[in-house]
Amino acid sequence: SLNCVEWSLLPPATEEMVAQAKQLKGRFQGDPSFEYKCTEINAEDAERLFGDGKEPMIKEESRLVATIEQIDRAVGIIPRGAFVKTPLGSVHENRNFEGLSLTEAKKLSSYFHFAEPVNLKNKTLLEKADLDPSTDFLDSLEHDIPQGSWAVQLEKGGTVVVLRSLLWLGLTFYHVPMTKQYGYVYFGTGEKNFDLPFML
Amino acid sequence: HDPYQPHEPGYGLYQPGYSPYDDQIPDPKSRMLAIQNAKAYLLKSSTTSGLNLYDHLANMLTKILDERPTNAVDIIENISKDVKWAQFQKKMDTLRDEHEILPTFEAAEKRKALFLKANGEGNEELEEEIGETPLPNVMETAFYFEQAGIGLSKDESYHIFLALKKLVSVQPIQTCRFWGKILGMEMNYIIAEVQYHEGEEEEETEEEEVTEEKEKGMGEGEDEDEKKEKEDEPPKSTYKPPPVIPKEENGTGANKYVYFVCNEPGKPWVKLPPVTPAQIVCARKIKKFFTGRLDAPVVSFPPFPGNEANYLRAQIARISAGTQISPIGFYQFAEDEGEEEEEEGGGRDTYEENPDFQPLSVAEMVDSLATWVHHGQSILNQGRCVWLNPFQKSEEEEEEEEEEEEEEEKAEEPDEVQQEIGPPLLTPLSEDEGIQNIPAWTAQPSTNLIPQYALAVLQSNRWPGAYAFASGKKFDNIYFGWGHKYSPENHAPALPPPVQAEYPSGPEIAETRDPTLEEELAFKAASEEALAAAEEEEDEEDAEDDEEEDDD
C-alpha cells in the first residue's frame, strides 16, 4: 500500500526473484511498476533466464517481494518458547507462553530466527542434550555471523527490551518481559548493510 | 455410593443432566453416606505431589471468589495452575527475601531527579522563566514531527525536555536546540546543540596551544638535522607528515556550536570536545558503529585520532553541515558586513533572522527544493569550513616567513595547495548533488487530506535519518539514526600506503654480481699489462732522463 488506505496483495516470493533482486543496488523508487535494468548479468545467465535475449528488466514489485522475503528469513526473530513443535513435527503458537524473564530477555540466546534452522545440526552432542526439542528447534541469535550484529537495549526504564539488527538497518524487535507481547517491524530503505564487518 | 452426583463439586466428565444416575434419588441416609464417600475420595492425597483435590478446589474457588475475574470459566485452567504454583511460595518464613530492587525502579529514580524542581529558589525563578529562555520547546517540535511520522514517544520527548531544562540551568547558554538522537550498540546518544553566551566560553584552548608550540619547535629541529645527513648514519626518514591543519576557533565554522550528549535523559550531560579538521577528514574514510560509551577507542584504518567522543563529534559536524536547512528568507546576511575577506576565500560566516520573513505556502515548499537553503556551513575537503593555507606561518613569525618559505620550497617541494572553495552559506537545496539518480532530498507534505494544516517535510537521502519540517514561520531540523552517510556502493576501506623505499638506490649502494673467475683473471691480466706498460714508460723516461743527464 502507498497510503495505508488502499492495499494490494503482493505475490509470493520465488527463488528466482530473490536471486535477481540481490543484484540490484540503490534505493527503491516508490513506484511498484518501475522497472530496473539489470546490467550485471553475464550474457550466459541472461540467455538462461530469458531465452530470447530481450533486455532483462525487473519490476520494483518483485524487488519489494524479494526484499521482504530476505528480511524475514534473515532477521525475523521470536522469543524462545513462543512457538512449540509437536512430536508430529508441526509448529504452532504456544498459548502458555508467558514471556521471558528480565535476565533471560537480555541474552541473545533466548531469541530464535523464525526460519528453517541451519545451524542446529552443527552443534556438539553435549549442547544438543541440553536443548528441549519442543522449544529449541530453531537457530539461536547467539551464533550469528558476524558476532555482534544485534544491538540489545532496554528501553522505558527497563520494561521493554529492544533488539535492533545491524545487518538490515531498521529492523527492530521489541518484547515486554513477563508478558506475551513481542513483535518486529522494519522501517528503512530496504537495503542490506554490506559494510557491517567494517563497522563493528 | 454413587459416584458423580450432579450436585457435588468435581463433577467432571459427565455433562450436567445426562448422568445415567439422574433418575435415582437415594434416600437421605444413603445420600449422606454417598456424600461422605465422595468427600473422602476428594480428600485423598495424590501420591506424587501430596496435594489433594478437595483442598485444591477449595483454594481455587476461594481465589476466584476473592478476585472475581471476568470470564472465569475461560481461564479456569490458568487459575488452577497459578494456585498450584502458589504452593511453592512460603508465606510465613523466618528468612525474608531481600527486597529486590527492580532495575525499572532504579531507572525511575534517576529520572525522578528531572521532575523535581530545584530547591532553594523562590518566586524570582518564575519571573525569569516567563521571559525568553534558551530552552527549546521540544514538545512542540515533537508534535510537528509526529505528523510526519518521525519522532520519539511522548514519554521520551518529555524526559528529554526536562533534561534540556536542567542543562540550561547549569550552563551559561544562549541558544539551545535538541539536535537529535544517534543509535548505538549498547546505548544511544541524545544530543543537544548549544551556543554559549559570548565571552563565557570555557578556556580549554590554552593547553592545546602549548602542545602545538612544542610540536612546532621540534619540527624545526628536525629540519636542521636532515640537512646534515651523514653517510655513516642510517639514512633518516624522509617522511614528513602532512602539516597539521589547525582547528577552527570555537564559535566559528565547524565548531560554531557546542554539543552536549547524554546516554539517557537523567544522566549527566557531557560536553563534546571541539572537532579538528584531521578528525573530519578521517571520519570521512571510515564507517563504524557507535557503541554508546564515549571513551571507547575507534579501531579503524586510517587510524582515527581520538576516541568515540571525537568520532561522534566529527559525525555530528558532518551531518550538521550537510543537513541543517531552513526555508529561504528566514535567515539573511547581516547588513553590516564590509568587503569580503580576500585571503580566506570569501563567504560570509554569520547570518541573522530576517524580521520580515514571509512564509511560503506548504505547496511551494514541497514542490521545489529551491525554497530551502542550507544554514549550516559546508565542510571543505580540508576539514574546515574556511579554507586555510597550511603553509602559512602564524602571525608571530611573519618576518622570517619569506626566507623560510623559499627554503622550504627548495627543500621540500610542497604540493601546490589550491584554495578550496565550498558552496557559500545559504545556498538553496536545488544545488545539492544527488546520488546516482536520486535527488539529495525527498520532500512531501505531511498530509494530502488536510492541506490547510499540512507541513512540508523533507527527508535527506544522503544522510538517512535527517529530517526537516516547515509550517508557516516554524521550522526545525532533527536527526534520528545511526550516524552514517548513505552510499549505494559498499564501503571500501583505504588501503595501506605503499611501503616506502628503504634507501635511495644509487650506483654506489647497488648490488652487483661478484665477478666470475674469468673476469677476474682478465682484469688481472689487463691490470698487469697496464702496469707493465707504465713501467716501460717509466723506464723509457728514466732512460731519457739518463740520456739527458748524460748529455748535460
PDB file of N, CA, C and O in Angstrom, chain B residues 178-239:
ATOM      1  N   PHE B 178      17.378  20.797  20.509  1.00  0.00           N
ATOM      2  CA  PHE B 178      17.502  19.343  20.550  1.00  0.00           C
ATOM      3  C   PHE B 178      17.925  18.895  19.165  1.00  0.00           C
ATOM      4  O   PHE B 178      17.165  18.991  18.204  1.00  0.00           O
ATOM      5  N   TRP B 179      19.149  18.395  19.067  1.00  0.00           N
ATOM      6  CA  TRP B 179      19.692  18.096  17.745  1.00  0.00           C
ATOM      7  C   TRP B 179      19.198  16.758  17.220  1.00  0.00           C
ATOM      8  O   TRP B 179      18.952  16.590  16.038  1.00  0.00           O
ATOM      9  N   GLY B 180      19.089  15.789  18.138  1.00  0.00           N
ATOM     10  CA  GLY B 180      18.607  14.507  17.652  1.00  0.00           C
ATOM     11  C   GLY B 180      19.141  13.360  18.500  1.00  0.00           C
ATOM     12  O   GLY B 180      19.669  13.560  19.586  1.00  0.00           O
ATOM     13  N   LYS B 181      19.000  12.186  17.963  1.00  0.00           N
ATOM     14  CA  LYS B 181      19.391  11.000  18.702  1.00  0.00           C
ATOM     15  C   LYS B 181      20.164  10.088  17.756  1.00  0.00           C
ATOM     16  O   LYS B 181      19.741   9.848  16.629  1.00  0.00           O
ATOM     17  N   ILE B 182      21.303   9.636  18.234  1.00  0.00           N
ATOM     18  CA  ILE B 182      22.084   8.708  17.426  1.00  0.00           C
ATOM     19  C   ILE B 182      22.061   7.360  18.142  1.00  0.00           C
ATOM     20  O   ILE B 182      22.334   7.276  19.337  1.00  0.00           O
ATOM     21  N   LEU B 183      21.765   6.311  17.382  1.00  0.00           N
ATOM     22  CA  LEU B 183      21.657   4.991  17.995  1.00  0.00           C
ATOM     23  C   LEU B 183      23.023   4.346  18.089  1.00  0.00           C
ATOM     24  O   LEU B 183      23.894   4.566  17.256  1.00  0.00           O
ATOM     25  N   GLY B 184      23.199   3.535  19.103  1.00  0.00           N
ATOM     26  CA  GLY B 184      24.473   2.862  19.260  1.00  0.00           C
ATOM     27  C   GLY B 184      24.227   1.419  19.643  1.00  0.00           C
ATOM     28  O   GLY B 184      23.098   0.993  19.819  1.00  0.00           O
ATOM     29  N   MET B 185      25.302   0.676  19.798  1.00  0.00           N
ATOM     30  CA  MET B 185      25.124  -0.751  20.021  1.00  0.00           C
ATOM     31  C   MET B 185      24.661  -1.049  21.428  1.00  0.00           C
ATOM     32  O   MET B 185      23.749  -1.818  21.652  1.00  0.00           O
ATOM     33  N   GLU B 186      25.346  -0.457  22.395  1.00  0.00           N
ATOM     34  CA  GLU B 186      24.949  -0.724  23.785  1.00  0.00           C
ATOM     35  C   GLU B 186      24.024   0.340  24.327  1.00  0.00           C
ATOM     36  O   GLU B 186      23.102   0.057  25.079  1.00  0.00           O
ATOM     37  N   MET B 187      24.313   1.569  23.979  1.00  0.00           N
ATOM     38  CA  MET B 187      23.470   2.658  24.456  1.00  0.00           C
ATOM     39  C   MET B 187      23.336   3.686  23.345  1.00  0.00           C
ATOM     40  O   MET B 187      24.117   3.700  22.414  1.00  0.00           O
ATOM     41  N   ASN B 188      22.359   4.534  23.477  1.00  0.00           N
ATOM     42  CA  ASN B 188      22.149   5.554  22.461  1.00  0.00           C
ATOM     43  C   ASN B 188      22.635   6.903  22.974  1.00  0.00           C
ATOM     44  O   ASN B 188      22.909   7.075  24.147  1.00  0.00           O
ATOM     45  N   TYR B 189      22.729   7.853  22.051  1.00  0.00           N
ATOM     46  CA  TYR B 189      23.150   9.199  22.431  1.00  0.00           C
ATOM     47  C   TYR B 189      22.025  10.175  22.154  1.00  0.00           C
ATOM     48  O   TYR B 189      21.440  10.161  21.075  1.00  0.00           O
ATOM     49  N   ILE B 190      21.796  11.028  23.109  1.00  0.00           N
ATOM     50  CA  ILE B 190      20.859  12.130  22.897  1.00  0.00           C
ATOM     51  C   ILE B 190      21.703  13.380  22.860  1.00  0.00           C
ATOM     52  O   ILE B 190      22.532  13.619  23.732  1.00  0.00           O
ATOM     53  N   ILE B 191      21.480  14.178  21.813  1.00  0.00           N
ATOM     54  CA  ILE B 191      22.423  15.261  21.548  1.00  0.00           C
ATOM     55  C   ILE B 191      21.716  16.592  21.563  1.00  0.00           C
ATOM     56  O   ILE B 191      20.638  16.747  20.979  1.00  0.00           O
ATOM     57  N   ALA B 192      22.342  17.546  22.225  1.00  0.00           N
ATOM     58  CA  ALA B 192      21.810  18.906  22.278  1.00  0.00           C
ATOM     59  C   ALA B 192      22.830  19.840  21.679  1.00  0.00           C
ATOM     60  O   ALA B 192      24.021  19.746  21.951  1.00  0.00           O
ATOM     61  N   GLU B 193      22.327  20.757  20.856  1.00  0.00           N
ATOM     62  CA  GLU B 193      23.197  21.733  20.206  1.00  0.00           C
ATOM     63  C   GLU B 193      23.042  23.036  20.946  1.00  0.00           C
ATOM     64  O   GLU B 193      21.938  23.504  21.170  1.00  0.00           O
ATOM     65  N   VAL B 194      24.172  23.617  21.281  1.00  0.00           N
ATOM     66  CA  VAL B 194      24.138  24.713  22.242  1.00  0.00           C
ATOM     67  C   VAL B 194      25.071  25.817  21.792  1.00  0.00           C
ATOM     68  O   VAL B 194      26.095  25.566  21.168  1.00  0.00           O
ATOM     69  N   GLN B 195      24.690  27.033  22.081  1.00  0.00           N
ATOM     70  CA  GLN B 195      25.625  28.137  21.858  1.00  0.00           C
ATOM     71  C   GLN B 195      25.784  28.881  23.159  1.00  0.00           C
ATOM     72  O   GLN B 195      24.796  29.228  23.816  1.00  0.00           O
ATOM     73  N   TYR B 196      27.027  29.137  23.487  1.00  0.00           N
ATOM     74  CA  TYR B 196      27.254  29.844  24.742  1.00  0.00           C
ATOM     75  C   TYR B 196      27.027  31.335  24.553  1.00  0.00           C
ATOM     76  O   TYR B 196      27.127  31.869  23.455  1.00  0.00           O
ATOM     77  N   HIS B 197      26.808  31.989  25.675  1.00  0.00           N
ATOM     78  CA  HIS B 197      26.849  33.461  25.657  1.00  0.00           C
ATOM     79  C   HIS B 197      28.237  33.882  25.239  1.00  0.00           C
ATOM     80  O   HIS B 197      29.227  33.226  25.528  1.00  0.00           O
ATOM     81  N   GLU B 198      28.314  35.033  24.578  1.00  0.00           N
ATOM     82  CA  GLU B 198      29.642  35.462  24.148  1.00  0.00           C
ATOM     83  C   GLU B 198      30.479  35.773  25.353  1.00  0.00           C
ATOM     84  O   GLU B 198      30.054  36.425  26.282  1.00  0.00           O
ATOM     85  N   GLY B 199      31.706  35.341  25.268  1.00  0.00           N
ATOM     86  CA  GLY B 199      32.629  35.681  26.341  1.00  0.00           C
ATOM     87  C   GLY B 199      32.594  34.727  27.510  1.00  0.00           C
ATOM     88  O   GLY B 199      33.379  34.833  28.433  1.00  0.00           O
ATOM     89  N   GLU B 200      31.714  33.781  27.493  1.00  0.00           N
ATOM     90  CA  GLU B 200      31.643  32.908  28.654  1.00  0.00           C
ATOM     91  C   GLU B 200      32.115  31.511  28.332  1.00  0.00           C
ATOM     92  O   GLU B 200      31.832  30.582  29.044  1.00  0.00           O
ATOM     93  N   GLU B 201      32.812  31.360  27.238  1.00  0.00           N
ATOM     94  CA  GLU B 201      33.265  30.023  26.890  1.00  0.00           C
ATOM     95  C   GLU B 201      34.344  29.589  27.833  1.00  0.00           C
ATOM     96  O   GLU B 201      35.163  30.368  28.270  1.00  0.00           O
ATOM     97  N   GLU B 202      34.379  28.326  28.093  1.00  0.00           N
ATOM     98  CA  GLU B 202      35.430  27.817  28.955  1.00  0.00           C
ATOM     99  C   GLU B 202      36.719  27.807  28.173  1.00  0.00           C
ATOM    100  O   GLU B 202      36.741  27.481  26.999  1.00  0.00           O
ATOM    101  N   GLU B 203      37.810  28.173  28.864  1.00  0.00           N
ATOM    102  CA  GLU B 203      39.059  28.297  28.131  1.00  0.00           C
ATOM    103  C   GLU B 203      39.825  27.006  28.234  1.00  0.00           C
ATOM    104  O   GLU B 203      40.678  26.844  29.078  1.00  0.00           O
ATOM    105  N   GLU B 204      39.524  26.087  27.319  1.00  0.00           N
ATOM    106  CA  GLU B 204      40.313  24.865  27.298  1.00  0.00           C
ATOM    107  C   GLU B 204      41.388  24.964  26.249  1.00  0.00           C
ATOM    108  O   GLU B 204      42.134  24.042  26.033  1.00  0.00           O
ATOM    109  N   THR B 205      41.416  26.092  25.530  1.00  0.00           N
ATOM    110  CA  THR B 205      42.328  26.137  24.393  1.00  0.00           C
ATOM    111  C   THR B 205      43.747  26.381  24.816  1.00  0.00           C
ATOM    112  O   THR B 205      44.672  26.171  24.068  1.00  0.00           O
ATOM    113  N   GLU B 206      43.956  26.848  26.059  1.00  0.00           N
ATOM    114  CA  GLU B 206      45.327  27.168  26.443  1.00  0.00           C
ATOM    115  C   GLU B 206      46.208  25.949  26.413  1.00  0.00           C
ATOM    116  O   GLU B 206      47.302  25.963  25.892  1.00  0.00           O
ATOM    117  N   GLU B 207      45.724  24.866  26.946  1.00  0.00           N
ATOM    118  CA  GLU B 207      46.556  23.667  26.969  1.00  0.00           C
ATOM    119  C   GLU B 207      46.910  23.234  25.572  1.00  0.00           C
ATOM    120  O   GLU B 207      48.015  22.848  25.285  1.00  0.00           O
ATOM    121  N   GLU B 208      45.931  23.339  24.681  1.00  0.00           N
ATOM    122  CA  GLU B 208      46.187  22.821  23.337  1.00  0.00           C
ATOM    123  C   GLU B 208      47.200  23.678  22.623  1.00  0.00           C
ATOM    124  O   GLU B 208      48.017  23.201  21.876  1.00  0.00           O
ATOM    125  N   GLU B 209      47.161  25.002  22.887  1.00  0.00           N
ATOM    126  CA  GLU B 209      48.121  25.856  22.203  1.00  0.00           C
ATOM    127  C   GLU B 209      49.527  25.530  22.644  1.00  0.00           C
ATOM    128  O   GLU B 209      50.460  25.512  21.866  1.00  0.00           O
ATOM    129  N   VAL B 210      49.689  25.234  23.919  1.00  0.00           N
ATOM    130  CA  VAL B 210      51.037  24.935  24.415  1.00  0.00           C
ATOM    131  C   VAL B 210      51.591  23.713  23.710  1.00  0.00           C
ATOM    132  O   VAL B 210      52.716  23.689  23.250  1.00  0.00           O
ATOM    133  N   THR B 211      50.784  22.687  23.566  1.00  0.00           N
ATOM    134  CA  THR B 211      51.301  21.484  22.906  1.00  0.00           C
ATOM    135  C   THR B 211      51.616  21.757  21.458  1.00  0.00           C
ATOM    136  O   THR B 211      52.567  21.252  20.913  1.00  0.00           O
ATOM    137  N   GLU B 212      50.832  22.624  20.824  1.00  0.00           N
ATOM    138  CA  GLU B 212      51.103  22.898  19.417  1.00  0.00           C
ATOM    139  C   GLU B 212      52.441  23.584  19.252  1.00  0.00           C
ATOM    140  O   GLU B 212      53.207  23.297  18.351  1.00  0.00           O
ATOM    141  N   GLU B 213      52.736  24.497  20.168  1.00  0.00           N
ATOM    142  CA  GLU B 213      54.015  25.191  20.045  1.00  0.00           C
ATOM    143  C   GLU B 213      55.168  24.244  20.216  1.00  0.00           C
ATOM    144  O   GLU B 213      56.171  24.310  19.535  1.00  0.00           O
ATOM    145  N   LYS B 214      55.021  23.339  21.136  1.00  0.00           N
ATOM    146  CA  LYS B 214      56.105  22.390  21.350  1.00  0.00           C
ATOM    147  C   LYS B 214      56.352  21.583  20.094  1.00  0.00           C
ATOM    148  O   LYS B 214      57.472  21.348  19.687  1.00  0.00           O
ATOM    149  N   GLU B 215      55.277  21.191  19.449  1.00  0.00           N
ATOM    150  CA  GLU B 215      55.441  20.373  18.246  1.00  0.00           C
ATOM    151  C   GLU B 215      56.136  21.161  17.169  1.00  0.00           C
ATOM    152  O   GLU B 215      56.942  20.655  16.422  1.00  0.00           O
ATOM    153  N   LYS B 216      55.806  22.453  17.090  1.00  0.00           N
ATOM    154  CA  LYS B 216      56.430  23.277  16.058  1.00  0.00           C
ATOM    155  C   LYS B 216      57.918  23.372  16.307  1.00  0.00           C
ATOM    156  O   LYS B 216      58.732  23.283  15.403  1.00  0.00           O
ATOM    157  N   GLY B 217      58.293  23.547  17.567  1.00  0.00           N
ATOM    158  CA  GLY B 217      59.712  23.654  17.894  1.00  0.00           C
ATOM    159  C   GLY B 217      60.453  22.398  17.460  1.00  0.00           C
ATOM    160  O   GLY B 217      61.506  22.441  16.865  1.00  0.00           O
ATOM    161  N   MET B 218      59.858  21.270  17.747  1.00  0.00           N
ATOM    162  CA  MET B 218      60.505  20.019  17.384  1.00  0.00           C
ATOM    163  C   MET B 218      60.603  19.874  15.891  1.00  0.00           C
ATOM    164  O   MET B 218      61.564  19.371  15.361  1.00  0.00           O
ATOM    165  N   GLY B 219      59.600  20.369  15.194  1.00  0.00           N
ATOM    166  CA  GLY B 219      59.612  20.237  13.737  1.00  0.00           C
ATOM    167  C   GLY B 219      60.789  20.989  13.136  1.00  0.00           C
ATOM    168  O   GLY B 219      61.488  20.512  12.263  1.00  0.00           O
ATOM    169  N   GLU B 220      61.075  22.193  13.695  1.00  0.00           N
ATOM    170  CA  GLU B 220      62.179  22.962  13.144  1.00  0.00           C
ATOM    171  C   GLU B 220      63.494  22.267  13.418  1.00  0.00           C
ATOM    172  O   GLU B 220      64.388  22.238  12.597  1.00  0.00           O
ATOM    173  N   GLY B 221      63.618  21.666  14.583  1.00  0.00           N
ATOM    174  CA  GLY B 221      64.853  20.962  14.898  1.00  0.00           C
ATOM    175  C   GLY B 221      65.098  19.827  13.918  1.00  0.00           C
ATOM    176  O   GLY B 221      66.192  19.602  13.450  1.00  0.00           O
ATOM    177  N   GLU B 222      64.072  19.140  13.570  1.00  0.00           N
ATOM    178  CA  GLU B 222      64.232  18.007  12.652  1.00  0.00           C
ATOM    179  C   GLU B 222      64.696  18.475  11.294  1.00  0.00           C
ATOM    180  O   GLU B 222      65.487  17.844  10.629  1.00  0.00           O
ATOM    181  N   ASP B 223      64.194  19.629  10.877  1.00  0.00           N
ATOM    182  CA  ASP B 223      64.604  20.129   9.557  1.00  0.00           C
ATOM    183  C   ASP B 223      66.104  20.316   9.515  1.00  0.00           C
ATOM    184  O   ASP B 223      66.777  19.917   8.569  1.00  0.00           O
ATOM    185  N   GLU B 224      66.646  20.884  10.577  1.00  0.00           N
ATOM    186  CA  GLU B 224      68.084  21.124  10.575  1.00  0.00           C
ATOM    187  C   GLU B 224      68.851  19.820  10.502  1.00  0.00           C
ATOM    188  O   GLU B 224      69.831  19.677   9.799  1.00  0.00           O
ATOM    189  N   ASP B 225      68.409  18.855  11.234  1.00  0.00           N
ATOM    190  CA  ASP B 225      69.125  17.583  11.230  1.00  0.00           C
ATOM    191  C   ASP B 225      69.174  16.987   9.843  1.00  0.00           C
ATOM    192  O   ASP B 225      70.187  16.450   9.420  1.00  0.00           O
ATOM    193  N   GLU B 226      68.085  17.094   9.142  1.00  0.00           N
ATOM    194  CA  GLU B 226      68.055  16.413   7.854  1.00  0.00           C
ATOM    195  C   GLU B 226      69.050  17.020   6.893  1.00  0.00           C
ATOM    196  O   GLU B 226      69.565  16.362   6.018  1.00  0.00           O
ATOM    197  N   LYS B 227      69.325  18.315   7.055  1.00  0.00           N
ATOM    198  CA  LYS B 227      70.271  18.896   6.116  1.00  0.00           C
ATOM    199  C   LYS B 227      71.669  18.402   6.360  1.00  0.00           C
ATOM    200  O   LYS B 227      72.561  18.563   5.553  1.00  0.00           O
ATOM    201  N   LYS B 228      71.907  17.831   7.511  1.00  0.00           N
ATOM    202  CA  LYS B 228      73.261  17.386   7.818  1.00  0.00           C
ATOM    203  C   LYS B 228      73.400  15.892   7.640  1.00  0.00           C
ATOM    204  O   LYS B 228      74.087  15.244   8.399  1.00  0.00           O
ATOM    205  N   GLU B 229      72.737  15.342   6.657  1.00  0.00           N
ATOM    206  CA  GLU B 229      72.797  13.884   6.530  1.00  0.00           C
ATOM    207  C   GLU B 229      74.215  13.427   6.356  1.00  0.00           C
ATOM    208  O   GLU B 229      74.928  13.877   5.473  1.00  0.00           O
ATOM    209  N   LYS B 230      74.612  12.484   7.176  1.00  0.00           N
ATOM    210  CA  LYS B 230      75.934  11.913   7.003  1.00  0.00           C
ATOM    211  C   LYS B 230      75.754  10.549   6.414  1.00  0.00           C
ATOM    212  O   LYS B 230      74.764   9.870   6.643  1.00  0.00           O
ATOM    213  N   GLU B 231      76.724  10.103   5.700  1.00  0.00           N
ATOM    214  CA  GLU B 231      76.544   8.811   5.074  1.00  0.00           C
ATOM    215  C   GLU B 231      76.711   7.679   6.061  1.00  0.00           C
ATOM    216  O   GLU B 231      76.273   6.587   5.830  1.00  0.00           O
ATOM    217  N   ASP B 232      77.407   7.933   7.153  1.00  0.00           N
ATOM    218  CA  ASP B 232      77.617   6.834   8.083  1.00  0.00           C
ATOM    219  C   ASP B 232      76.349   6.457   8.809  1.00  0.00           C
ATOM    220  O   ASP B 232      76.066   5.296   9.048  1.00  0.00           O
ATOM    221  N   GLU B 233      75.578   7.459   9.174  1.00  0.00           N
ATOM    222  CA  GLU B 233      74.363   7.133   9.912  1.00  0.00           C
ATOM    223  C   GLU B 233      73.351   6.526   8.961  1.00  0.00           C
ATOM    224  O   GLU B 233      73.354   6.807   7.781  1.00  0.00           O
ATOM    225  N   PRO B 234      72.524   5.681   9.490  1.00  0.00           N
ATOM    226  CA  PRO B 234      71.459   5.172   8.622  1.00  0.00           C
ATOM    227  C   PRO B 234      70.640   6.358   8.140  1.00  0.00           C
ATOM    228  O   PRO B 234      70.435   7.309   8.886  1.00  0.00           O
ATOM    229  N   PRO B 235      70.196   6.290   6.945  1.00  0.00           N
ATOM    230  CA  PRO B 235      69.509   7.465   6.397  1.00  0.00           C
ATOM    231  C   PRO B 235      68.274   7.771   7.232  1.00  0.00           C
ATOM    232  O   PRO B 235      67.520   6.890   7.615  1.00  0.00           O
ATOM    233  N   LYS B 236      68.067   9.045   7.522  1.00  0.00           N
ATOM    234  CA  LYS B 236      66.910   9.427   8.295  1.00  0.00           C
ATOM    235  C   LYS B 236      65.675   9.310   7.409  1.00  0.00           C
ATOM    236  O   LYS B 236      65.752   9.414   6.204  1.00  0.00           O
ATOM    237  N   SER B 237      64.610   9.153   8.088  1.00  0.00           N
ATOM    238  CA  SER B 237      63.366   9.015   7.343  1.00  0.00           C
ATOM    239  C   SER B 237      63.038  10.319   6.637  1.00  0.00           C
ATOM    240  O   SER B 237      63.118  11.387   7.217  1.00  0.00           O
ATOM    241  N   THR B 238      62.733  10.196   5.389  1.00  0.00           N
ATOM    242  CA  THR B 238      62.360  11.411   4.674  1.00  0.00           C
ATOM    243  C   THR B 238      60.870  11.636   4.718  1.00  0.00           C
ATOM    244  O   THR B 238      60.330  12.425   3.977  1.00  0.00           O
ATOM    245  N   TYR B 239      60.181  10.897   5.572  1.00  0.00           N
ATOM    246  CA  TYR B 239      58.730  11.026   5.646  1.00  0.00           C
ATOM    247  C   TYR B 239      58.386  12.272   6.421  1.00  0.00           C
ATOM    248  O   TYR B 239      58.775  12.429   7.577  1.00  0.00           O
TER     249      TYR B 239
END
